[in-house]
Short mmCIF file of C-alpha atoms in Angstrom, two decimals:
data_model
loop_
_atom_site.label_atom_id
_atom_site.label_comp_id
_atom_site.label_asym_id
_atom_site.label_seq_id
_atom_site.Cartn_x
_atom_site.Cartn_y
_atom_site.Cartn_z
CA UNK A 1 19.77 -16.37 5.89
CA UNK A 2 21.99 -19.83 5.81
CA UNK A 3 22.13 -22.11 3.16
CA UNK A 4 20.07 -24.98 4.46
CA UNK A 5 16.85 -22.98 5.98
CA UNK A 6 17.20 -21.24 2.17
CA UNK A 7 16.66 -24.88 1.33
CA UNK A 8 14.18 -25.29 3.38
CA UNK A 9 11.56 -22.36 2.56
CA UNK A 10 11.98 -23.38 -0.71
CA UNK A 11 10.68 -27.04 0.00
CA UNK A 12 8.32 -25.82 2.00
CA UNK A 13 6.91 -22.41 0.77
CA UNK A 14 5.35 -24.05 -2.34
CA UNK A 15 3.96 -27.03 -0.43
CA UNK A 16 1.73 -25.04 2.08
CA UNK A 17 1.13 -22.36 -0.81
CA UNK A 18 -2.62 -22.89 -1.41
CA UNK A 19 -4.37 -22.13 -5.55
CA UNK A 20 -5.61 -18.45 -6.37
CA UNK A 21 -9.39 -20.20 -5.18
CA UNK A 22 -8.23 -21.07 -1.92
CA UNK A 23 -6.24 -18.15 -1.15
CA UNK A 24 -9.58 -15.79 -2.13
CA UNK A 25 -11.83 -18.23 -0.16
CA UNK A 26 -9.95 -17.88 2.73
CA UNK A 27 -9.27 -14.40 2.59
CA UNK A 28 -13.44 -14.40 2.36
CA UNK A 29 -13.90 -16.12 5.30
CA UNK A 30 -11.06 -13.84 7.16
CA UNK A 31 -13.19 -11.18 6.56
CA UNK A 32 -16.69 -12.37 6.94
CA UNK A 33 -15.59 -13.48 10.61
CA UNK A 34 -12.61 -10.77 11.09
CA UNK A 35 -13.55 -8.25 9.52
CA UNK A 36 -11.79 -4.56 10.11
CA UNK A 37 -10.22 -4.97 14.57
CA UNK A 38 -10.42 -1.17 15.30
CA UNK A 39 -7.58 -1.60 17.47
CA UNK A 40 -5.59 -1.90 15.13
CA UNK A 41 -5.98 0.32 13.10
CA UNK A 42 -5.64 3.04 16.02
CA UNK A 43 -2.33 1.53 15.48
CA UNK A 44 -1.60 1.84 12.14
CA UNK A 45 -3.34 3.18 8.79
CA UNK A 46 -5.56 1.43 7.52
CA UNK A 47 -3.82 0.55 3.80
CA UNK A 48 -6.85 3.10 2.34
CA UNK A 49 -6.09 5.90 4.69
CA UNK A 50 -2.65 5.47 3.10
CA UNK A 51 -4.16 5.78 -0.69
CA UNK A 52 -6.80 9.11 0.94
CA UNK A 53 -3.80 10.77 1.94
CA UNK A 54 -1.93 10.81 -1.59
CA UNK A 55 -5.13 11.25 -3.77
CA UNK A 56 -5.56 14.18 -1.08
CA UNK A 57 -1.47 15.56 -1.43
CA UNK A 58 -2.73 15.52 -5.38
CA UNK A 59 -5.45 17.31 -5.11
CA UNK A 60 -4.10 19.64 -3.18
CA UNK A 61 -0.93 20.19 -5.75
CA UNK A 62 -2.14 19.36 -8.94
CA UNK A 63 -5.82 21.07 -9.43
CA UNK A 64 -5.72 24.89 -8.96
CA UNK A 65 -8.84 26.34 -9.74
CA UNK A 66 -7.76 28.45 -12.52
CA UNK A 67 -6.07 26.10 -14.21
CA UNK A 68 -8.47 25.21 -17.80
CA UNK A 69 -11.02 22.38 -17.71
CA UNK A 70 -8.80 20.67 -20.23
CA UNK A 71 -5.61 20.41 -17.74
CA UNK A 72 -7.76 19.71 -15.02
CA UNK A 73 -8.57 16.99 -16.47
CA UNK A 74 -4.74 15.90 -17.31
CA UNK A 75 -3.82 16.68 -14.09
CA UNK A 76 -6.82 14.19 -12.93
CA UNK A 77 -5.42 11.43 -15.39
CA UNK A 78 -1.75 11.82 -13.60
CA UNK A 79 -3.21 11.52 -10.28
CA UNK A 80 -4.56 7.83 -11.38
CA UNK A 81 -2.15 7.27 -13.09
CA UNK A 82 0.39 7.99 -9.91
CA UNK A 83 -2.46 6.52 -7.75
CA UNK A 84 -3.39 3.48 -9.10
CA UNK A 85 -0.49 1.77 -11.24
CA UNK A 86 1.71 3.05 -7.47
CA UNK A 87 -0.62 1.12 -5.84
CA UNK A 88 -0.85 -1.73 -8.03
CA UNK A 89 2.90 -1.72 -8.41
CA UNK A 90 3.46 -1.79 -3.99
CA UNK A 91 1.48 -4.77 -3.96
CA UNK A 92 3.16 -6.85 -6.80
CA UNK A 93 6.42 -6.38 -5.02
CA UNK A 94 4.81 -7.30 -1.20
CA UNK A 95 3.52 -9.96 -3.17
CA UNK A 96 6.39 -11.62 -4.63
CA UNK A 97 8.75 -11.24 -1.18
CA UNK A 98 5.27 -13.29 0.36
CA UNK A 99 5.35 -16.30 -1.95
CA UNK A 100 9.04 -16.38 -1.34
CA UNK A 101 8.47 -17.19 1.92
CA UNK A 102 7.35 -20.09 4.06
CA UNK A 103 3.60 -19.65 4.59
CA UNK A 104 3.96 -16.15 3.46
CA UNK A 105 0.24 -16.71 1.52
CA UNK A 106 -0.65 -15.60 4.88
CA UNK A 107 0.26 -12.16 4.96
CA UNK A 108 -1.15 -11.68 1.70
CA UNK A 109 -4.39 -13.27 2.72
CA UNK A 110 -4.85 -10.49 5.85
CA UNK A 111 -3.31 -7.94 3.41
CA UNK A 112 -5.88 -8.82 1.26
CA UNK A 113 -8.50 -9.20 3.48
CA UNK A 114 -8.54 -5.56 4.58
CA UNK A 115 -9.82 -4.76 1.52
CA UNK A 116 -12.96 -6.32 1.62
CA UNK A 117 -16.67 -5.14 3.32
CA UNK A 118 -18.24 -8.36 4.56
CA UNK A 119 -18.58 -8.23 8.15
CA UNK A 120 -17.78 -4.43 8.08
CA UNK A 121 -20.55 -3.51 5.89
CA UNK A 122 -23.69 -6.03 7.56
CA UNK A 123 -22.45 -4.22 11.28
CA UNK A 124 -23.50 -1.02 9.80
CA UNK A 125 -26.14 -1.64 8.19
CA UNK A 126 -27.22 -4.08 11.00
CA UNK A 127 -26.67 -0.77 13.86
CA UNK A 128 -29.64 0.75 11.19
CA UNK A 129 -31.98 -1.30 11.91
CA UNK A 130 -31.18 -2.25 16.11
CA UNK A 131 -30.86 1.68 16.27
CA UNK A 132 -34.58 1.93 14.34
CA UNK A 133 -36.22 -0.47 15.86
CA UNK A 134 -34.67 0.03 19.35
CA UNK A 135 -34.48 3.49 20.40
CA UNK A 136 -36.55 5.57 17.19
CA UNK A 137 -36.11 7.56 13.90
CA UNK A 138 -33.29 10.05 15.25
CA UNK A 139 -30.91 7.22 16.25
CA UNK A 140 -31.75 5.63 13.09
CA UNK A 141 -30.66 9.16 11.19
CA UNK A 142 -27.23 8.98 12.64
CA UNK A 143 -26.51 5.28 11.90
CA UNK A 144 -26.95 5.85 8.76
CA UNK A 145 -25.76 8.70 7.68
CA UNK A 146 -22.53 6.63 8.22
CA UNK A 147 -23.25 4.66 4.87
CA UNK A 148 -24.75 7.39 2.90
CA UNK A 149 -24.71 10.21 1.46
CA UNK A 150 -27.73 11.99 1.10
CA UNK A 151 -29.84 14.01 3.86
CA UNK A 152 -30.50 12.45 7.19
CA UNK A 153 -33.06 15.04 8.21
CA UNK A 154 -34.70 13.92 5.52
CA UNK A 155 -35.41 10.83 5.52
CA UNK A 156 -38.16 9.63 7.64
CA UNK A 157 -38.44 5.41 9.01
CA UNK A 158 -39.84 3.68 5.92
CA UNK A 159 -36.69 6.78 4.00
CA UNK A 160 -33.73 5.50 6.32
CA UNK A 161 -34.45 1.79 5.98
CA UNK A 162 -34.99 1.98 2.61
CA UNK A 163 -31.28 4.01 2.67
CA UNK A 164 -30.23 1.02 4.46
CA UNK A 165 -30.84 -1.63 2.07
CA UNK A 166 -29.53 0.49 -1.49
CA UNK A 167 -26.19 0.85 0.56
CA UNK A 168 -26.21 -2.50 1.60
CA UNK A 169 -26.72 -4.07 -2.53
CA UNK A 170 -24.60 -1.06 -3.44
CA UNK A 171 -21.67 -1.76 -1.05
CA UNK A 172 -22.18 -5.85 -1.73
CA UNK A 173 -21.32 -4.93 -5.00
CA UNK A 174 -17.80 -2.85 -4.70
CA UNK A 175 -17.01 -2.77 -1.29
CA UNK A 176 -17.16 -7.28 -1.48
CA UNK A 177 -17.59 -8.81 -5.06
CA UNK A 178 -15.69 -6.26 -6.86
CA UNK A 179 -12.56 -6.57 -4.72
CA UNK A 180 -12.43 -10.59 -4.45
CA UNK A 181 -13.07 -10.53 -8.60
CA UNK A 182 -10.21 -8.35 -9.24
CA UNK A 183 -8.46 -11.11 -7.16
CA UNK A 184 -9.56 -13.24 -8.93
CA UNK A 185 -8.43 -11.94 -11.53
CA UNK A 186 -5.29 -10.19 -10.59
CA UNK A 187 -4.25 -11.16 -7.02
CA UNK A 188 -2.80 -8.43 -4.40
CA UNK A 189 -1.85 -6.48 -6.99
CA UNK A 190 -5.63 -6.62 -9.00
CA UNK A 191 -6.91 -6.08 -5.35
CA UNK A 192 -5.17 -2.70 -4.52
CA UNK A 193 -5.31 -1.28 -7.38
CA UNK A 194 -9.29 -1.46 -7.88
CA UNK A 195 -9.28 0.34 -3.46
CA UNK A 196 -7.04 2.90 -5.71
CA UNK A 197 -9.38 3.63 -8.17
CA UNK A 198 -12.49 3.08 -6.35
CA UNK A 199 -10.83 4.93 -2.90
CA UNK A 200 -10.07 8.01 -5.86
CA UNK A 201 -13.83 8.10 -7.15
CA UNK A 202 -15.81 8.52 -3.68
CA UNK A 203 -12.72 11.94 -3.04
CA UNK A 204 -12.51 13.45 -6.66
CA UNK A 205 -15.20 11.54 -8.25
CA UNK A 206 -18.11 13.71 -7.64
CA UNK A 207 -19.78 16.64 -11.02
CA UNK A 208 -18.52 19.65 -8.40
CA UNK A 209 -17.00 22.75 -9.40
CA UNK A 210 -14.18 21.99 -8.29
CA UNK A 211 -13.74 17.82 -9.44
CA UNK A 212 -16.34 17.84 -12.27
CA UNK A 213 -12.77 18.18 -14.84
CA UNK A 214 -10.49 17.24 -12.31
CA UNK A 215 -12.68 13.86 -11.47
CA UNK A 216 -14.17 12.61 -14.79
CA UNK A 217 -11.31 9.98 -15.96
CA UNK A 218 -10.81 8.97 -11.84
CA UNK A 219 -15.24 8.41 -12.08
CA UNK A 220 -15.39 6.64 -15.69
CA UNK A 221 -12.23 3.52 -14.33
CA UNK A 222 -14.69 3.78 -11.48
CA UNK A 223 -17.50 2.98 -13.59
CA UNK A 224 -15.94 0.31 -15.68
CA UNK A 225 -14.32 -1.84 -13.37
CA UNK A 226 -17.10 -2.26 -11.71
CA UNK A 227 -18.61 -2.61 -14.35
CA UNK A 228 -18.39 -7.13 -13.60
CA UNK A 229 -18.51 -6.68 -10.36
CA UNK A 230 -22.47 -5.31 -10.90
CA UNK A 231 -23.56 -7.90 -12.42
CA UNK A 232 -22.15 -10.23 -10.47
CA UNK A 233 -23.62 -8.72 -7.19
CA UNK A 234 -27.28 -8.34 -8.78
CA UNK A 235 -27.13 -12.51 -10.04
CA UNK A 236 -25.49 -13.07 -7.00
CA UNK A 237 -28.92 -11.25 -4.63
CA UNK A 238 -30.95 -13.21 -7.74
CA UNK A 239 -29.60 -16.15 -6.46
CA UNK A 240 -29.72 -16.28 -3.14
CA UNK A 241 -33.63 -15.19 -2.70
CA UNK A 242 -33.53 -18.22 -4.69
CA UNK A 243 -33.42 -19.99 -1.99
CA UNK A 244 -36.35 -20.36 0.86
CA UNK A 245 -37.02 -17.84 2.65
CA UNK A 246 -37.41 -13.50 2.30
CA UNK A 247 -36.54 -13.31 -1.56
CA UNK A 248 -38.56 -13.93 -4.21
CA UNK A 249 -34.96 -14.69 -7.83
CA UNK A 250 -38.16 -14.44 -10.15
CA UNK A 251 -38.63 -10.65 -9.48
CA UNK A 252 -35.38 -10.37 -8.73
CA UNK A 253 -34.61 -11.34 -12.09
CA UNK A 254 -37.82 -9.01 -13.97
CA UNK A 255 -36.67 -5.98 -11.94
CA UNK A 256 -32.72 -6.06 -13.23
CA UNK A 257 -34.09 -6.50 -16.95
CA UNK A 258 -36.26 -3.94 -16.35
CA UNK A 259 -35.13 -1.16 -14.28
CA UNK A 260 -30.40 -1.30 -13.64
CA UNK A 261 -30.22 0.01 -16.57
CA UNK A 262 -32.73 3.28 -15.98
CA UNK A 263 -30.71 3.98 -12.82
CA UNK A 264 -28.71 7.02 -12.91
CA UNK A 265 -25.35 4.58 -12.52
CA UNK A 266 -24.29 2.12 -14.98
CA UNK A 267 -23.59 0.11 -11.73
CA UNK A 268 -25.77 0.46 -8.98
CA UNK A 269 -29.24 -0.21 -10.19
CA UNK A 270 -27.86 -4.04 -11.18
CA UNK A 271 -27.73 -4.63 -7.56
CA UNK A 272 -30.28 -2.48 -6.25
CA UNK A 273 -32.68 -3.66 -8.05
CA UNK A 274 -31.60 -7.19 -8.13
CA UNK A 275 -32.85 -6.82 -3.91
CA UNK A 276 -35.48 -4.71 -5.11
CA UNK A 277 -36.96 -7.77 -6.42
CA UNK A 278 -35.99 -10.35 -4.22
CA UNK A 279 -37.75 -8.18 -1.07
CA UNK A 280 -41.02 -6.18 -2.86
CA UNK A 281 -39.87 -3.56 -1.86
CA UNK A 282 -38.98 -0.09 -4.36
CA UNK A 283 -35.60 1.89 -3.96
CA UNK A 284 -33.35 4.80 -5.41
CA UNK A 285 -35.90 6.90 -6.32
CA UNK A 286 -35.25 10.93 -5.82
CA UNK A 287 -33.38 11.32 -2.67
CA UNK A 288 -32.05 14.75 -1.66
CA UNK A 289 -27.92 14.67 -0.74
CA UNK A 290 -27.80 18.58 0.94
CA UNK A 291 -29.31 21.22 -0.50
CA UNK A 292 -29.56 19.05 -4.43
CA UNK A 293 -32.36 16.94 -4.88
CA UNK A 294 -31.13 13.96 -7.01
CA UNK A 295 -34.72 12.40 -9.04
CA UNK A 296 -33.29 8.83 -10.19
CA UNK A 297 -35.41 6.03 -11.37
CA UNK A 298 -37.18 3.92 -8.84
CA UNK A 299 -35.82 0.09 -8.87
CA UNK A 300 -39.17 -2.43 -8.85
CA UNK A 301 -42.34 -2.62 -8.20
CA UNK A 302 -42.71 -2.46 -4.86
CA UNK A 303 -44.22 -0.87 -1.99
CA UNK A 304 -41.82 1.80 -0.81
CA UNK A 305 -42.92 1.39 2.65
CA UNK A 306 -40.05 -0.38 4.49
CA UNK A 307 -39.06 -0.71 8.08
CA UNK A 308 -36.24 -2.71 9.93
CA UNK A 309 -38.24 -5.89 9.33
CA UNK A 310 -37.11 -5.40 5.86
CA UNK A 311 -33.09 -4.57 6.57
CA UNK A 312 -34.07 -8.08 8.43
CA UNK A 313 -34.42 -9.63 5.12
CA UNK A 314 -31.91 -7.96 2.85
CA UNK A 315 -29.40 -8.78 5.33
CA UNK A 316 -30.42 -12.39 4.99
CA UNK A 317 -29.51 -12.17 1.59
CA UNK A 318 -26.48 -10.04 1.81
CA UNK A 319 -25.96 -12.85 3.93
CA UNK A 320 -26.09 -15.94 1.59
CA UNK A 321 -25.21 -14.62 -1.32
CA UNK A 322 -21.28 -13.62 0.28
CA UNK A 323 -21.36 -17.39 0.58
CA UNK A 324 -22.70 -17.70 -2.43
CA UNK A 325 -20.61 -15.36 -4.02
CA UNK A 326 -17.19 -16.29 -2.91
CA UNK A 327 -16.81 -19.97 -4.06
CA UNK A 328 -17.91 -19.04 -7.62
CA UNK A 329 -15.29 -16.58 -7.41
CA UNK A 330 -12.38 -18.77 -6.01
CA UNK A 331 -13.68 -21.11 -8.63
CA UNK A 332 -12.63 -18.20 -11.29
CA UNK A 333 -9.87 -17.57 -9.71
CA UNK A 334 -8.91 -21.38 -10.02
CA UNK A 335 -9.66 -20.93 -13.69
CA UNK A 336 -7.68 -18.28 -13.91
CA UNK A 337 -4.62 -19.12 -12.95
#
């Protein structure tokens, strides 16, 4: 590159580079309006898909049933280090390269945008409500099966509706708030490492014979990195419920204080309890996953009979919580800079 071009880049780059808080807002706005363009990922692999392939390869190579439990735990820990550390290292190098270029922050924002799920989460839950209202129970079961792991055939209309709302609340925490939180704390390496940890938990962090030992470290680390976001997400849902409209902020706060710690997950109870209290519903409770029934505590003290209108109310709170959360996390990013 000619010397005069390098000098121009050195001048233009810093002038147009936003501070971390503004960059986080750009990421949130881009994801909120654009989301994940499906045509793009048909041509190139999504970053999470690449991470998933690496996890699957290590799972096949390192997680052998003939090995002892302790050895499988150690090899699972090695997988966590390789995947999370490798992802963070690649993101750190990529961030450094982009920041050396004029308007390289645009590329950084576009990459980070792919690791947040505001629009896609809204659309998936919206699809459940639309299917339930227009096409009936069978269609809504097919739609809700895309976002929850429980047996859809065991769900009636109220069960489908509650499942969609629970998924919305929980994924608001780990699909929206947590990625943006770690982006605020550690930039592109932070959000990338978080997404790697979260993907490992979803793939190997299960209490199954194959993964109970191998995925133990991944599951515990996922609980740790989601700890702050879950509580922030619950607070944002309560804040959204304080505005005029479909929600009760007082009940959201009361449900979190009373019920969140009773959830089988150390984190999911916070946004689920807040959403249950805000909407006057009972969420979570006993659920069927294949042949297994999870006897979880109920979140909230309201009605279990939910329907499409309740999903609509939950989506309204979700949008408000997203709009409130982005500037608050942007402020955090600015303060930590």
